[in-house]
PDB file of C-alpha atoms in Angstrom:
ATOM      1  CA  MET A   1       0.000   0.000   0.000  1.00  0.00           C
ATOM      2  CA  GLU A   2       2.914   2.339   0.732  1.00  0.00           C
ATOM      3  CA  GLN A   3       4.175   1.944  -2.841  1.00  0.00           C
ATOM      4  CA  ILE A   4       0.728   2.697  -4.246  1.00  0.00           C
ATOM      5  CA  LEU A   5       0.415   5.846  -2.126  1.00  0.00           C
ATOM      6  CA  LEU A   6       3.887   6.989  -3.184  1.00  0.00           C
ATOM      7  CA  LEU A   7       3.239   6.388  -6.880  1.00  0.00           C
ATOM      8  CA  THR A   8      -0.088   8.213  -6.861  1.00  0.00           C
ATOM      9  CA  LYS A   9       1.496  11.132  -4.983  1.00  0.00           C
ATOM     10  CA  GLU A  10       4.657  11.338  -7.123  1.00  0.00           C
ATOM     11  CA  TYR A  11       4.217   9.195 -10.208  1.00  0.00           C
ATOM     12  CA  SER A  12       7.217   7.627 -11.947  1.00  0.00           C
ATOM     13  CA  LYS A  13       6.697   5.204 -14.811  1.00  0.00           C
ATOM     14  CA  ASN A  14      10.030   3.503 -14.143  1.00  0.00           C
ATOM     15  CA  ARG A  15       9.181   2.901 -10.470  1.00  0.00           C
ATOM     16  CA  HIS A  16       5.751   1.690 -11.525  1.00  0.00           C
ATOM     17  CA  LEU A  17       7.283  -0.889 -13.877  1.00  0.00           C
ATOM     18  CA  GLU A  18       9.682  -1.982 -11.138  1.00  0.00           C
ATOM     19  CA  MET A  19       6.726  -2.559  -8.817  1.00  0.00           C
ATOM     20  CA  ILE A  20       4.993  -4.922 -11.284  1.00  0.00           C
ATOM     21  CA  GLN A  21       6.346  -8.413 -10.752  1.00  0.00           C
ATOM     22  CA  ARG A  22       6.732 -10.310 -13.986  1.00  0.00           C
ATOM     23  CA  VAL A  23       8.766 -13.034 -15.607  1.00  0.00           C
ATOM     24  CA  SER A  24      11.805 -12.113 -17.648  1.00  0.00           C
ATOM     25  CA  ASN A  25      10.758 -13.250 -21.116  1.00  0.00           C
ATOM     26  CA  ASN A  26       9.420 -10.843 -23.710  1.00  0.00           C
ATOM     27  CA  VAL A  27       6.385 -12.470 -25.278  1.00  0.00           C
ATOM     28  CA  MET A  28       6.515 -10.041 -28.204  1.00  0.00           C
ATOM     29  CA  ASP A  29       9.800 -11.601 -29.355  1.00  0.00           C
ATOM     30  CA  GLU A  30       8.038 -14.922 -29.972  1.00  0.00           C
ATOM     31  CA  LEU A  31       4.362 -14.128 -30.516  1.00  0.00           C
ATOM     32  CA  GLU A  32       2.983 -15.120 -33.908  1.00  0.00           C
ATOM     33  CA  LEU A  33       1.085 -11.981 -34.855  1.00  0.00           C
ATOM     34  CA  LEU A  34      -2.519 -12.253 -35.985  1.00  0.00           C
ATOM     35  CA  TYR A  35      -2.262 -11.192 -39.615  1.00  0.00           C
ATOM     36  CA  ASP A  36      -3.288 -12.276 -43.102  1.00  0.00           C
ATOM     37  CA  THR A  37      -1.255 -11.117 -46.102  1.00  0.00           C
ATOM     38  CA  THR A  38      -4.394 -11.064 -48.254  1.00  0.00           C
ATOM     39  CA  TRP A  39      -5.451  -7.966 -46.292  1.00  0.00           C
ATOM     40  CA  GLU A  40      -2.714  -6.057 -48.134  1.00  0.00           C
ATOM     41  CA  ILE A  41      -4.339  -6.912 -51.469  1.00  0.00           C
ATOM     42  CA  ASN A  42      -7.968  -6.543 -50.360  1.00  0.00           C
ATOM     43  CA  LYS A  43      -7.776  -3.815 -47.745  1.00  0.00           C
ATOM     44  CA  HIS A  44     -11.564  -3.612 -47.527  1.00  0.00           C
ATOM     45  CA  ILE A  45     -11.734  -7.017 -45.819  1.00  0.00           C
ATOM     46  CA  ALA A  46      -9.071  -6.185 -43.233  1.00  0.00           C
ATOM     47  CA  PRO A  47     -10.787  -5.951 -39.787  1.00  0.00           C
ATOM     48  CA  TYR A  48      -9.861  -2.306 -39.193  1.00  0.00           C
ATOM     49  CA  GLU A  49     -11.312  -1.847 -35.692  1.00  0.00           C
ATOM     50  CA  ILE A  50      -9.845  -5.146 -34.511  1.00  0.00           C
ATOM     51  CA  LEU A  51      -6.393  -4.278 -35.841  1.00  0.00           C
ATOM     52  CA  THR A  52      -6.413  -1.012 -33.883  1.00  0.00           C
ATOM     53  CA  GLN A  53      -7.262  -2.957 -30.706  1.00  0.00           C
ATOM     54  CA  LEU A  54      -4.445  -5.401 -31.411  1.00  0.00           C
ATOM     55  CA  MET A  55      -1.983  -2.515 -31.689  1.00  0.00           C
ATOM     56  CA  ASP A  56      -2.916  -1.540 -28.132  1.00  0.00           C
ATOM     57  CA  CYS A  57      -2.453  -5.164 -27.015  1.00  0.00           C
ATOM     58  CA  TYR A  58       1.081  -5.162 -28.381  1.00  0.00           C
ATOM     59  CA  TYR A  59       1.815  -1.755 -26.835  1.00  0.00           C
ATOM     60  CA  CYS A  60       0.978  -3.143 -23.373  1.00  0.00           C
ATOM     61  CA  LEU A  61       3.182  -6.227 -23.688  1.00  0.00           C
ATOM     62  CA  PRO A  62       5.175  -7.623 -22.025  1.00  0.00           C
ATOM     63  CA  GLU A  63       4.689  -5.399 -18.966  1.00  0.00           C
ATOM     64  CA  ARG A  64       0.874  -5.373 -18.727  1.00  0.00           C
ATOM     65  CA  PRO A  65      -0.813  -8.559 -19.979  1.00  0.00           C
ATOM     66  CA  ASP A  66      -3.842  -7.613 -17.854  1.00  0.00           C
ATOM     67  CA  LEU A  67      -4.378  -4.503 -19.982  1.00  0.00           C
ATOM     68  CA  ALA A  68      -3.545  -6.402 -23.176  1.00  0.00           C
ATOM     69  CA  SER A  69      -6.281  -8.896 -22.311  1.00  0.00           C
ATOM     70  CA  LEU A  70      -8.806  -6.052 -21.973  1.00  0.00           C
ATOM     71  CA  PHE A  71      -7.948  -4.731 -25.430  1.00  0.00           C
ATOM     72  CA  CYS A  72      -8.015  -8.260 -26.879  1.00  0.00           C
ATOM     73  CA  TRP A  73     -11.496  -8.784 -25.450  1.00  0.00           C
ATOM     74  CA  GLN A  74     -12.605  -5.546 -27.136  1.00  0.00           C
ATOM     75  CA  ALA A  75     -11.415  -7.069 -30.416  1.00  0.00           C
ATOM     76  CA  ILE A  76     -13.401 -10.255 -29.687  1.00  0.00           C
ATOM     77  CA  ASN A  77     -16.380  -8.059 -28.814  1.00  0.00           C
ATOM     78  CA  ASN A  78     -16.166  -6.386 -32.216  1.00  0.00           C
ATOM     79  CA  SER A  79     -15.984  -9.778 -33.904  1.00  0.00           C
ATOM     80  CA  TYR A  80     -19.074 -11.259 -32.260  1.00  0.00           C
ATOM     81  CA  ASN A  81     -21.014  -8.029 -32.776  1.00  0.00           C
ATOM     82  CA  GLN A  82     -20.733  -8.640 -36.520  1.00  0.00           C
ATOM     83  CA  TYR A  83     -22.922 -11.730 -36.189  1.00  0.00           C
ATOM     84  CA  LEU A  84     -25.648  -9.673 -34.516  1.00  0.00           C
ATOM     85  CA  LEU A  85     -25.363  -6.769 -36.964  1.00  0.00           C
ATOM     86  CA  SER A  86     -25.747  -9.068 -39.965  1.00  0.00           C
ATOM     87  CA  ASP A  87     -28.790 -10.886 -38.542  1.00  0.00           C
ATOM     88  CA  GLY A  88     -32.112  -9.030 -38.739  1.00  0.00           C
ATOM     89  CA  ASN A  89     -33.496 -11.110 -35.867  1.00  0.00           C
ATOM     90  CA  PHE A  90     -31.328  -9.166 -33.403  1.00  0.00           C
ATOM     91  CA  LEU A  91     -32.638  -5.659 -32.695  1.00  0.00           C
ATOM     92  CA  ARG A  92     -29.806  -4.530 -30.429  1.00  0.00           C
ATOM     93  CA  LEU A  93     -26.247  -5.468 -29.512  1.00  0.00           C
ATOM     94  CA  SER A  94     -25.816  -7.644 -26.446  1.00  0.00           C
ATOM     95  CA  ASP A  95     -22.666  -9.218 -25.035  1.00  0.00           C
ATOM     96  CA  THR A  96     -24.513 -12.334 -23.920  1.00  0.00           C
ATOM     97  CA  LYS A  97     -26.257 -12.853 -27.259  1.00  0.00           C
ATOM     98  CA  GLY A  98     -23.078 -12.070 -29.172  1.00  0.00           C
ATOM     99  CA  ILE A  99     -20.997 -14.522 -27.155  1.00  0.00           C
ATOM    100  CA  ASP A 100     -23.686 -17.183 -27.483  1.00  0.00           C
ATOM    101  CA  VAL A 101     -23.728 -16.830 -31.267  1.00  0.00           C
ATOM    102  CA  LEU A 102     -19.925 -16.887 -31.476  1.00  0.00           C
ATOM    103  CA  LEU A 103     -19.715 -20.016 -29.323  1.00  0.00           C
ATOM    104  CA  LYS A 104     -22.447 -21.673 -31.392  1.00  0.00           C
ATOM    105  CA  HIS A 105     -20.462 -21.072 -34.581  1.00  0.00           C
ATOM    106  CA  ILE A 106     -17.238 -22.397 -33.025  1.00  0.00           C
ATOM    107  CA  HIS A 107     -18.966 -25.469 -31.584  1.00  0.00           C
ATOM    108  CA  LEU A 108     -20.616 -26.326 -34.890  1.00  0.00           C
ATOM    109  CA  ARG A 109     -17.103 -26.654 -36.321  1.00  0.00           C
ATOM    110  CA  TYR A 110     -15.475 -28.023 -33.190  1.00  0.00           C
ATOM    111  CA  GLY A 111     -13.871 -30.813 -35.181  1.00  0.00           C
ATOM    112  CA  LYS A 112     -11.767 -28.104 -36.802  1.00  0.00           C
ATOM    113  CA  TYR A 113     -11.321 -25.662 -33.914  1.00  0.00           C
ATOM    114  CA  GLY A 114     -11.071 -28.055 -30.972  1.00  0.00           C
ATOM    115  CA  VAL A 115      -7.465 -28.912 -31.847  1.00  0.00           C
ATOM    116  CA  TYR A 116      -6.576 -25.244 -31.369  1.00  0.00           C
ATOM    117  CA  LEU A 117      -8.293 -25.002 -27.973  1.00  0.00           C
ATOM    118  CA  ASP A 118      -7.371 -28.309 -26.313  1.00  0.00           C
ATOM    119  CA  LYS A 119      -3.767 -27.317 -25.563  1.00  0.00           C
ATOM    120  CA  TYR A 120      -4.977 -24.119 -23.930  1.00  0.00           C
ATOM    121  CA  TYR A 121      -7.421 -26.008 -21.694  1.00  0.00           C
ATOM    122  CA  ASP A 122      -4.479 -28.050 -20.444  1.00  0.00           C
ATOM    123  CA  LYS A 123      -2.304 -25.033 -19.709  1.00  0.00           C
ATOM    124  CA  ILE A 124      -4.642 -22.438 -18.214  1.00  0.00           C
ATOM    125  CA  TYR A 125      -2.981 -21.469 -14.959  1.00  0.00           C
ATOM    126  CA  THR A 126      -4.624 -22.746 -11.788  1.00  0.00           C
ATOM    127  CA  LYS A 127      -5.061 -19.256 -10.351  1.00  0.00           C
ATOM    128  CA  SER A 128      -7.828 -18.699 -12.916  1.00  0.00           C
ATOM    129  CA  TYR A 129      -9.702 -21.628 -11.401  1.00  0.00           C
ATOM    130  CA  HIS A 130      -9.075 -20.309  -7.878  1.00  0.00           C
ATOM    131  CA  TYR A 131     -10.692 -17.095  -9.056  1.00  0.00           C
ATOM    132  CA  ALA A 132     -13.722 -18.926 -10.492  1.00  0.00           C
ATOM    133  CA  ALA A 133     -14.107 -21.161  -7.424  1.00  0.00           C
ATOM    134  CA  SER A 134     -13.894 -18.112  -5.174  1.00  0.00           C
ATOM    135  CA  TYR A 135     -16.619 -16.078  -6.897  1.00  0.00           C
ATOM    136  CA  ILE A 136     -18.880 -19.134  -7.164  1.00  0.00           C
ATOM    137  CA  LEU A 137     -18.628 -19.928  -3.448  1.00  0.00           C
ATOM    138  CA  LYS A 138     -18.783 -16.294  -2.357  1.00  0.00           C
ATOM    139  CA  GLY A 139     -21.884 -15.719  -4.500  1.00  0.00           C
ATOM    140  CA  HIS A 140     -23.452 -18.873  -3.096  1.00  0.00           C
ATOM    141  CA  VAL A 141     -23.126 -17.899   0.561  1.00  0.00           C
ATOM    142  CA  ILE A 142     -24.193 -14.295  -0.150  1.00  0.00           C
ATOM    143  CA  LYS A 143     -27.395 -15.493  -1.844  1.00  0.00           C
ATOM    144  CA  LYS A 144     -27.933 -18.152   0.808  1.00  0.00           C
ATOM    145  CA  ALA A 145     -27.756 -15.440   3.475  1.00  0.00           C
ATOM    146  CA  GLY A 146     -30.557 -13.546   1.732  1.00  0.00           C
ATOM    147  CA  PHE A 147     -28.704 -10.507   0.421  1.00  0.00           C
ATOM    148  CA  ALA A 148     -29.917  -8.670  -2.686  1.00  0.00           C
ATOM    149  CA  ASP A 149     -28.654  -9.742  -6.114  1.00  0.00           C
ATOM    150  CA  LYS A 150     -26.455  -6.635  -6.406  1.00  0.00           C
ATOM    151  CA  TYR A 151     -24.086  -7.975  -3.746  1.00  0.00           C
ATOM    152  CA  ALA A 152     -23.275 -11.139  -5.694  1.00  0.00           C
ATOM    153  CA  SER A 153     -21.008 -10.750  -8.711  1.00  0.00           C
ATOM    154  CA  SER A 154     -22.449 -10.965 -12.211  1.00  0.00           C
ATOM    155  CA  SER A 155     -19.911 -13.748 -12.824  1.00  0.00           C
ATOM    156  CA  TYR A 156     -21.638 -15.867 -10.177  1.00  0.00           C
ATOM    157  CA  THR A 157     -25.066 -15.127 -11.675  1.00  0.00           C
ATOM    158  CA  THR A 158     -23.852 -16.095 -15.152  1.00  0.00           C
ATOM    159  CA  PHE A 159     -22.362 -19.342 -13.864  1.00  0.00           C
ATOM    160  CA  VAL A 160     -25.629 -20.316 -12.166  1.00  0.00           C
ATOM    161  CA  LYS A 161     -27.614 -19.620 -15.355  1.00  0.00           C
ATOM    162  CA  LYS A 162     -25.223 -21.376 -17.725  1.00  0.00           C
ATOM    163  CA  PHE A 163     -24.296 -24.342 -15.535  1.00  0.00           C
ATOM    164  CA  LYS A 164     -27.345 -25.022 -13.398  1.00  0.00           C
ATOM    165  CA  ASN A 165     -26.690 -28.748 -12.921  1.00  0.00           C
ATOM    166  CA  LEU A 166     -23.029 -28.242 -12.048  1.00  0.00           C
ATOM    167  CA  TYR A 167     -23.950 -25.397  -9.703  1.00  0.00           C
ATOM    168  CA  ASN A 168     -26.476 -27.601  -7.884  1.00  0.00           C
ATOM    169  CA  VAL A 169     -23.768 -30.206  -7.271  1.00  0.00           C
ATOM    170  CA  ILE A 170     -21.333 -27.537  -6.041  1.00  0.00           C
ATOM    171  CA  ALA A 171     -24.000 -25.925  -3.846  1.00  0.00           C
ATOM    172  CA  ASP A 172     -24.769 -29.262  -2.159  1.00  0.00           C
ATOM    173  CA  SER A 173     -21.102 -30.050  -1.536  1.00  0.00           C
ATOM    174  CA  TYR A 174     -18.550 -27.246  -1.515  1.00  0.00           C
ATOM    175  CA  GLY A 175     -21.276 -24.651  -0.985  1.00  0.00           C
ATOM    176  CA  LYS A 176     -22.487 -26.272   2.220  1.00  0.00           C
ATOM    177  CA  ALA A 177     -18.908 -26.682   3.432  1.00  0.00           C
ATOM    178  CA  TYR A 178     -18.236 -22.990   2.750  1.00  0.00           C
ATOM    179  CA  GLU A 179     -21.400 -21.976   4.582  1.00  0.00           C
ATOM    180  CA  GLN A 180     -19.949 -23.566   7.719  1.00  0.00           C
ATOM    181  CA  VAL A 181     -16.903 -21.280   7.777  1.00  0.00           C
ATOM    182  CA  THR A 182     -18.604 -18.004   6.766  1.00  0.00           C
ATOM    183  CA  ALA A 183     -21.155 -15.648   8.306  1.00  0.00           C
ATOM    184  CA  PRO A 184     -21.851 -12.970   5.650  1.00  0.00           C
ATOM    185  CA  GLY A 185     -22.667  -9.501   6.945  1.00  0.00           C
ATOM    186  CA  LEU A 186     -22.997  -6.058   5.379  1.00  0.00           C
ATOM    187  CA  ASN A 187     -19.963  -3.826   5.873  1.00  0.00           C
ATOM    188  CA  GLY A 188     -20.695  -0.444   4.288  1.00  0.00           C
ATOM    189  CA  ASN A 189     -21.431  -1.114   0.611  1.00  0.00           C
ATOM    190  CA  PHE A 190     -19.930  -4.593   0.619  1.00  0.00           C
ATOM    191  CA  VAL A 191     -20.751  -7.996   2.044  1.00  0.00           C
ATOM    192  CA  LYS A 192     -18.019  -9.220   4.368  1.00  0.00           C
ATOM    193  CA  LEU A 193     -17.839 -13.001   4.604  1.00  0.00           C
ATOM    194  CA  ASN A 194     -16.548 -13.042   8.216  1.00  0.00           C
ATOM    195  CA  ILE A 195     -14.565 -16.237   7.678  1.00  0.00           C
ATOM    196  CA  SER A 196     -14.111 -18.179  10.911  1.00  0.00           C
ATOM    197  CA  ASN A 197     -11.459 -20.601   9.665  1.00  0.00           C
ATOM    198  CA  CYS A 198      -9.204 -19.118   6.965  1.00  0.00           C
ATOM    199  CA  ASP A 199      -7.190 -22.303   6.474  1.00  0.00           C
ATOM    200  CA  LYS A 200     -10.329 -24.385   5.904  1.00  0.00           C
ATOM    201  CA  SER A 201     -11.748 -21.679   3.640  1.00  0.00           C
ATOM    202  CA  ARG A 202      -8.642 -21.772   1.445  1.00  0.00           C
ATOM    203  CA  LYS A 203      -8.690 -25.563   1.275  1.00  0.00           C
ATOM    204  CA  ILE A 204     -12.342 -25.580   0.168  1.00  0.00           C
ATOM    205  CA  ILE A 205     -11.635 -23.027  -2.593  1.00  0.00           C
ATOM    206  CA  TYR A 206      -8.471 -24.804  -3.750  1.00  0.00           C
ATOM    207  CA  SER A 207     -10.181 -28.189  -3.810  1.00  0.00           C
ATOM    208  CA  LEU A 208     -13.044 -26.846  -5.933  1.00  0.00           C
ATOM    209  CA  ALA A 209     -10.516 -25.089  -8.186  1.00  0.00           C
ATOM    210  CA  LEU A 210      -8.762 -28.382  -8.864  1.00  0.00           C
ATOM    211  CA  LYS A 211     -12.097 -30.060  -9.686  1.00  0.00           C
ATOM    212  CA  LEU A 212     -12.880 -27.269 -12.163  1.00  0.00           C
ATOM    213  CA  LYS A 213      -9.443 -27.558 -13.731  1.00  0.00           C
ATOM    214  CA  ASN A 214      -9.837 -31.321 -14.131  1.00  0.00           C
ATOM    215  CA  LEU A 215     -13.280 -30.853 -15.691  1.00  0.00           C
ATOM    216  CA  MET A 216     -11.849 -28.383 -18.183  1.00  0.00           C
ATOM    217  CA  THR A 217      -9.142 -30.805 -19.258  1.00  0.00           C
ATOM    218  CA  GLY A 218     -11.849 -33.343 -20.131  1.00  0.00           C
ATOM    219  CA  MET A 219     -11.683 -35.467 -16.997  1.00  0.00           C
ATOM    220  CA  SER A 220     -14.609 -36.899 -15.062  1.00  0.00           C
ATOM    221  CA  VAL A 221     -14.552 -35.871 -11.393  1.00  0.00           C
ATOM    222  CA  ASN A 222     -16.284 -37.270  -8.331  1.00  0.00           C
ATOM    223  CA  ILE A 223     -17.831 -34.839  -5.854  1.00  0.00           C
ATOM    224  CA  THR A 224     -19.182 -35.931  -2.481  1.00  0.00           C
ATOM    225  CA  LEU A 225     -22.421 -34.237  -1.474  1.00  0.00           C
ATOM    226  CA  LYS A 226     -23.024 -32.962   2.054  1.00  0.00           C
ATOM    227  CA  ASN A 227     -26.143 -35.025   2.692  1.00  0.00           C
ATOM    228  CA  ALA A 228     -27.215 -37.776   5.085  1.00  0.00           C
ATOM    229  CA  THR A 229     -25.736 -40.532   2.910  1.00  0.00           C
ATOM    230  CA  SER A 230     -22.614 -38.609   1.740  1.00  0.00           C
ATOM    231  CA  GLN A 231     -23.573 -39.522  -1.814  1.00  0.00           C
ATOM    232  CA  THR A 232     -20.852 -39.187  -4.452  1.00  0.00           C
ATOM    233  CA  THR A 233     -21.812 -37.913  -7.871  1.00  0.00           C
ATOM    234  CA  SER A 234     -19.752 -38.031 -11.052  1.00  0.00           C
ATOM    235  CA  VAL A 235     -19.504 -34.921 -13.235  1.00  0.00           C
ATOM    236  CA  ILE A 236     -18.068 -34.413 -16.726  1.00  0.00           C
ATOM    237  CA  LEU A 237     -18.347 -31.465 -19.117  1.00  0.00           C
ATOM    238  CA  THR A 238     -19.115 -31.747 -22.817  1.00  0.00           C
ATOM    239  CA  ASP A 239     -16.962 -29.906 -25.373  1.00  0.00           C
ATOM    240  CA  LYS A 240     -19.694 -27.285 -25.621  1.00  0.00           C
ATOM    241  CA  GLU A 241     -19.750 -26.793 -21.836  1.00  0.00           C
ATOM    242  CA  ARG A 242     -15.964 -26.563 -21.625  1.00  0.00           C
ATOM    243  CA  LEU A 243     -15.991 -23.878 -24.303  1.00  0.00           C
ATOM    244  CA  GLU A 244     -18.751 -21.976 -22.498  1.00  0.00           C
ATOM    245  CA  PHE A 245     -16.978 -22.209 -19.148  1.00  0.00           C
ATOM    246  CA  LEU A 246     -13.726 -20.998 -20.675  1.00  0.00           C
ATOM    247  CA  VAL A 247     -15.279 -17.973 -22.343  1.00  0.00           C
ATOM    248  CA  TYR A 248     -17.961 -17.023 -19.820  1.00  0.00           C
ATOM    249  CA  CYS A 249     -16.531 -18.084 -16.471  1.00  0.00           C
ATOM    250  CA  ILE A 250     -12.851 -17.254 -16.980  1.00  0.00           C
ATOM    251  CA  LEU A 251     -12.340 -14.783 -19.835  1.00  0.00           C
ATOM    252  CA  TYR A 252     -15.564 -12.771 -19.713  1.00  0.00           C
ATOM    253  CA  ALA A 253     -15.691 -12.893 -15.906  1.00  0.00           C
ATOM    254  CA  SER A 254     -12.173 -11.458 -15.745  1.00  0.00           C
ATOM    255  CA  ARG A 255     -13.015  -8.809 -18.325  1.00  0.00           C
ATOM    256  CA  CYS A 256     -16.186  -7.681 -16.526  1.00  0.00           C
ATOM    257  CA  ASN A 257     -14.637  -7.431 -13.067  1.00  0.00           C
ATOM    258  CA  ASN A 258     -11.707  -5.426 -14.396  1.00  0.00           C
ATOM    259  CA  PHE A 259     -13.666  -3.312 -16.881  1.00  0.00           C
ATOM    260  CA  HIS A 260     -16.348  -2.301 -14.374  1.00  0.00           C
ATOM    261  CA  GLY A 261     -13.867  -1.509 -11.609  1.00  0.00           C
ATOM    262  CA  SER A 262     -15.202  -4.268  -9.363  1.00  0.00           C
ATOM    263  CA  VAL A 263     -11.695  -5.191  -8.220  1.00  0.00           C
ATOM    264  CA  ALA A 264      -8.326  -3.516  -7.751  1.00  0.00           C
ATOM    265  CA  SER A 265      -6.255  -3.177 -10.919  1.00  0.00           C
ATOM    266  CA  ARG A 266      -4.872  -6.696 -11.206  1.00  0.00           C
ATOM    267  CA  LEU A 267      -1.129  -6.024 -11.445  1.00  0.00           C
ATOM    268  CA  ASN A 268      -1.276  -2.937  -9.213  1.00  0.00           C
ATOM    269  CA  SER A 269      -3.004  -4.835  -6.417  1.00  0.00           C
ATOM    270  CA  ARG A 270      -1.258  -5.260  -3.079  1.00  0.00           C
ATOM    271  CA  TYR A 271      -1.620  -9.004  -3.652  1.00  0.00           C
ATOM    272  CA  ALA A 272      -0.128  -9.010  -7.158  1.00  0.00           C
ATOM    273  CA  ASP A 273       2.807 -11.327  -7.737  1.00  0.00           C
ATOM    274  CA  GLN A 274       4.412 -13.319 -10.549  1.00  0.00           C
ATOM    275  CA  GLU A 275       1.499 -15.746 -10.476  1.00  0.00           C
ATOM    276  CA  SER A 276      -0.848 -12.824 -11.197  1.00  0.00           C
ATOM    277  CA  TYR A 277       1.338 -11.846 -14.140  1.00  0.00           C
ATOM    278  CA  ILE A 278       1.397 -15.391 -15.529  1.00  0.00           C
ATOM    279  CA  THR A 279      -2.360 -15.749 -15.069  1.00  0.00           C
ATOM    280  CA  TYR A 280      -3.066 -12.682 -17.203  1.00  0.00           C
ATOM    281  CA  MET A 281      -0.458 -13.537 -19.803  1.00  0.00           C
ATOM    282  CA  ASN A 282      -2.228 -16.869 -20.243  1.00  0.00           C
ATOM    283  CA  ILE A 283      -5.647 -15.186 -20.348  1.00  0.00           C
ATOM    284  CA  PHE A 284      -4.380 -12.888 -23.100  1.00  0.00           C
ATOM    285  CA  LEU A 285      -3.035 -15.835 -25.128  1.00  0.00           C
ATOM    286  CA  VAL A 286      -6.327 -17.744 -24.804  1.00  0.00           C
ATOM    287  CA  GLU A 287      -8.263 -14.678 -25.962  1.00  0.00           C
ATOM    288  CA  TYR A 288      -5.802 -14.251 -28.826  1.00  0.00           C
ATOM    289  CA  ILE A 289      -6.475 -17.732 -30.259  1.00  0.00           C
ATOM    290  CA  ILE A 290     -10.243 -17.324 -29.803  1.00  0.00           C
ATOM    291  CA  LEU A 291     -10.064 -14.042 -31.712  1.00  0.00           C
ATOM    292  CA  ALA A 292      -8.131 -15.783 -34.491  1.00  0.00           C
ATOM    293  CA  ILE A 293     -10.699 -18.611 -34.593  1.00  0.00           C
ATOM    294  CA  SER A 294     -13.566 -16.104 -34.772  1.00  0.00           C
ATOM    295  CA  LEU A 295     -11.935 -14.334 -37.735  1.00  0.00           C
ATOM    296  CA  ASN A 296     -11.331 -17.643 -39.485  1.00  0.00           C
ATOM    297  CA  GLU A 297     -14.930 -18.716 -38.921  1.00  0.00           C
ATOM    298  CA  ARG A 298     -16.094 -15.450 -40.471  1.00  0.00           C
ATOM    299  CA  GLY A 299     -13.838 -15.986 -43.511  1.00  0.00           C
ATOM    300  CA  ILE A 300     -11.494 -13.085 -42.700  1.00  0.00           C
ATOM    301  CA  LEU A 301      -8.428 -15.123 -41.659  1.00  0.00           C
ATOM    302  CA  SER A 302      -7.277 -17.996 -43.884  1.00  0.00           C
ATOM    303  CA  ASP A 303      -6.776 -21.559 -42.697  1.00  0.00           C
ATOM    304  CA  ASN A 304      -3.015 -21.304 -43.290  1.00  0.00           C
ATOM    305  CA  GLU A 305      -2.759 -18.166 -41.166  1.00  0.00           C
ATOM    306  CA  LEU A 306      -4.839 -19.762 -38.417  1.00  0.00           C
ATOM    307  CA  LEU A 307      -2.545 -22.788 -38.473  1.00  0.00           C
ATOM    308  CA  ARG A 308       0.430 -20.467 -38.001  1.00  0.00           C
ATOM    309  CA  MET A 309      -1.224 -19.095 -34.859  1.00  0.00           C
ATOM    310  CA  LYS A 310      -1.061 -22.566 -33.304  1.00  0.00           C
ATOM    311  CA  ARG A 311       2.588 -21.926 -32.446  1.00  0.00           C
ATOM    312  CA  ASN A 312       1.507 -19.473 -29.753  1.00  0.00           C
ATOM    313  CA  GLU A 313       0.260 -22.277 -27.513  1.00  0.00           C
ATOM    314  CA  SER A 314       3.908 -22.900 -26.574  1.00  0.00           C
ATOM    315  CA  LEU A 315       3.976 -19.453 -24.919  1.00  0.00           C
ATOM    316  CA  MET A 316       1.435 -20.487 -22.273  1.00  0.00           C
ATOM    317  CA  MET A 317       3.337 -20.362 -18.995  1.00  0.00           C
ATOM    318  CA  LEU A 318       3.186 -23.218 -16.524  1.00  0.00           C
ATOM    319  CA  VAL A 319       3.893 -22.964 -12.815  1.00  0.00           C
ATOM    320  CA  ASN A 320       4.063 -25.782 -10.286  1.00  0.00           C
ATOM    321  CA  ILE A 321       0.602 -25.889  -8.713  1.00  0.00           C
ATOM    322  CA  GLY A 322       1.494 -28.299  -5.937  1.00  0.00           C
ATOM    323  CA  LYS A 323       1.951 -25.591  -3.329  1.00  0.00           C
ATOM    324  CA  ASN A 324      -1.451 -24.149  -4.185  1.00  0.00           C
ATOM    325  CA  MET A 325      -3.503 -27.316  -3.914  1.00  0.00           C
TER     326      MET A 325
END
């Protein structure tokens, strides 16, 4: 906090960059840039607005992958808006409808696009799943305590709507366990969880995070319900559900919380560390391939250029997750 106060009182860009913990590599030295040489011949098909957003992505890298991911999402936003603008059945632009249409198009050709996404599912850093597990469980206990919808994050609400069956399993297992260590109460404009056992709270979140990670890599997981018989239920996600969870519950959830100022700036936070940096570098790279896929699906990026983009999966950074789980 002292560094934040000092920087906002007497700002220095160099000191700011020194404060941001990051890994030493420069992703821009190795990143395969999203580009199609045919755009030089037919400039009218070049995605002008998207290219301007990509320039801002590159400007932010390697120091600020969190900001680069925001600009990359704006490019994705532009891409899925085109589906709505070209369809007379849609009377207004909507993120939810646009994302749904984009995901529908990708899933219809999953035999082609799944090979681009599978490697990313395997390498998404565990901290992203900690984040998802945390907002799911926090939203659950806030709603269970009877607070108004505004106190639960929109990410939680979206998860419940999109994954009702999975949420019911989580609510009857991890949710009930989390209820036992929290006593939500209003503290000013925020709900404070009043956690009674921080160690147990962390273990519950980390355990759920690992289950989510395993589900996203295509595994079947067993979850024990908190009922009289301690029933165990088996859960697996379809390709369609994995794609929806990736886009809605990780990428879009991160975008919304950052964009709407719901959380501290990710790499300026007092809790920011190298894991935070790696998490957002990976989020940016996942968004980058989804943007490329969306342009290919719309006929703007050729198959050969999309295939070239596959090399970027090697830039996904892995960190030993043993100490976190």
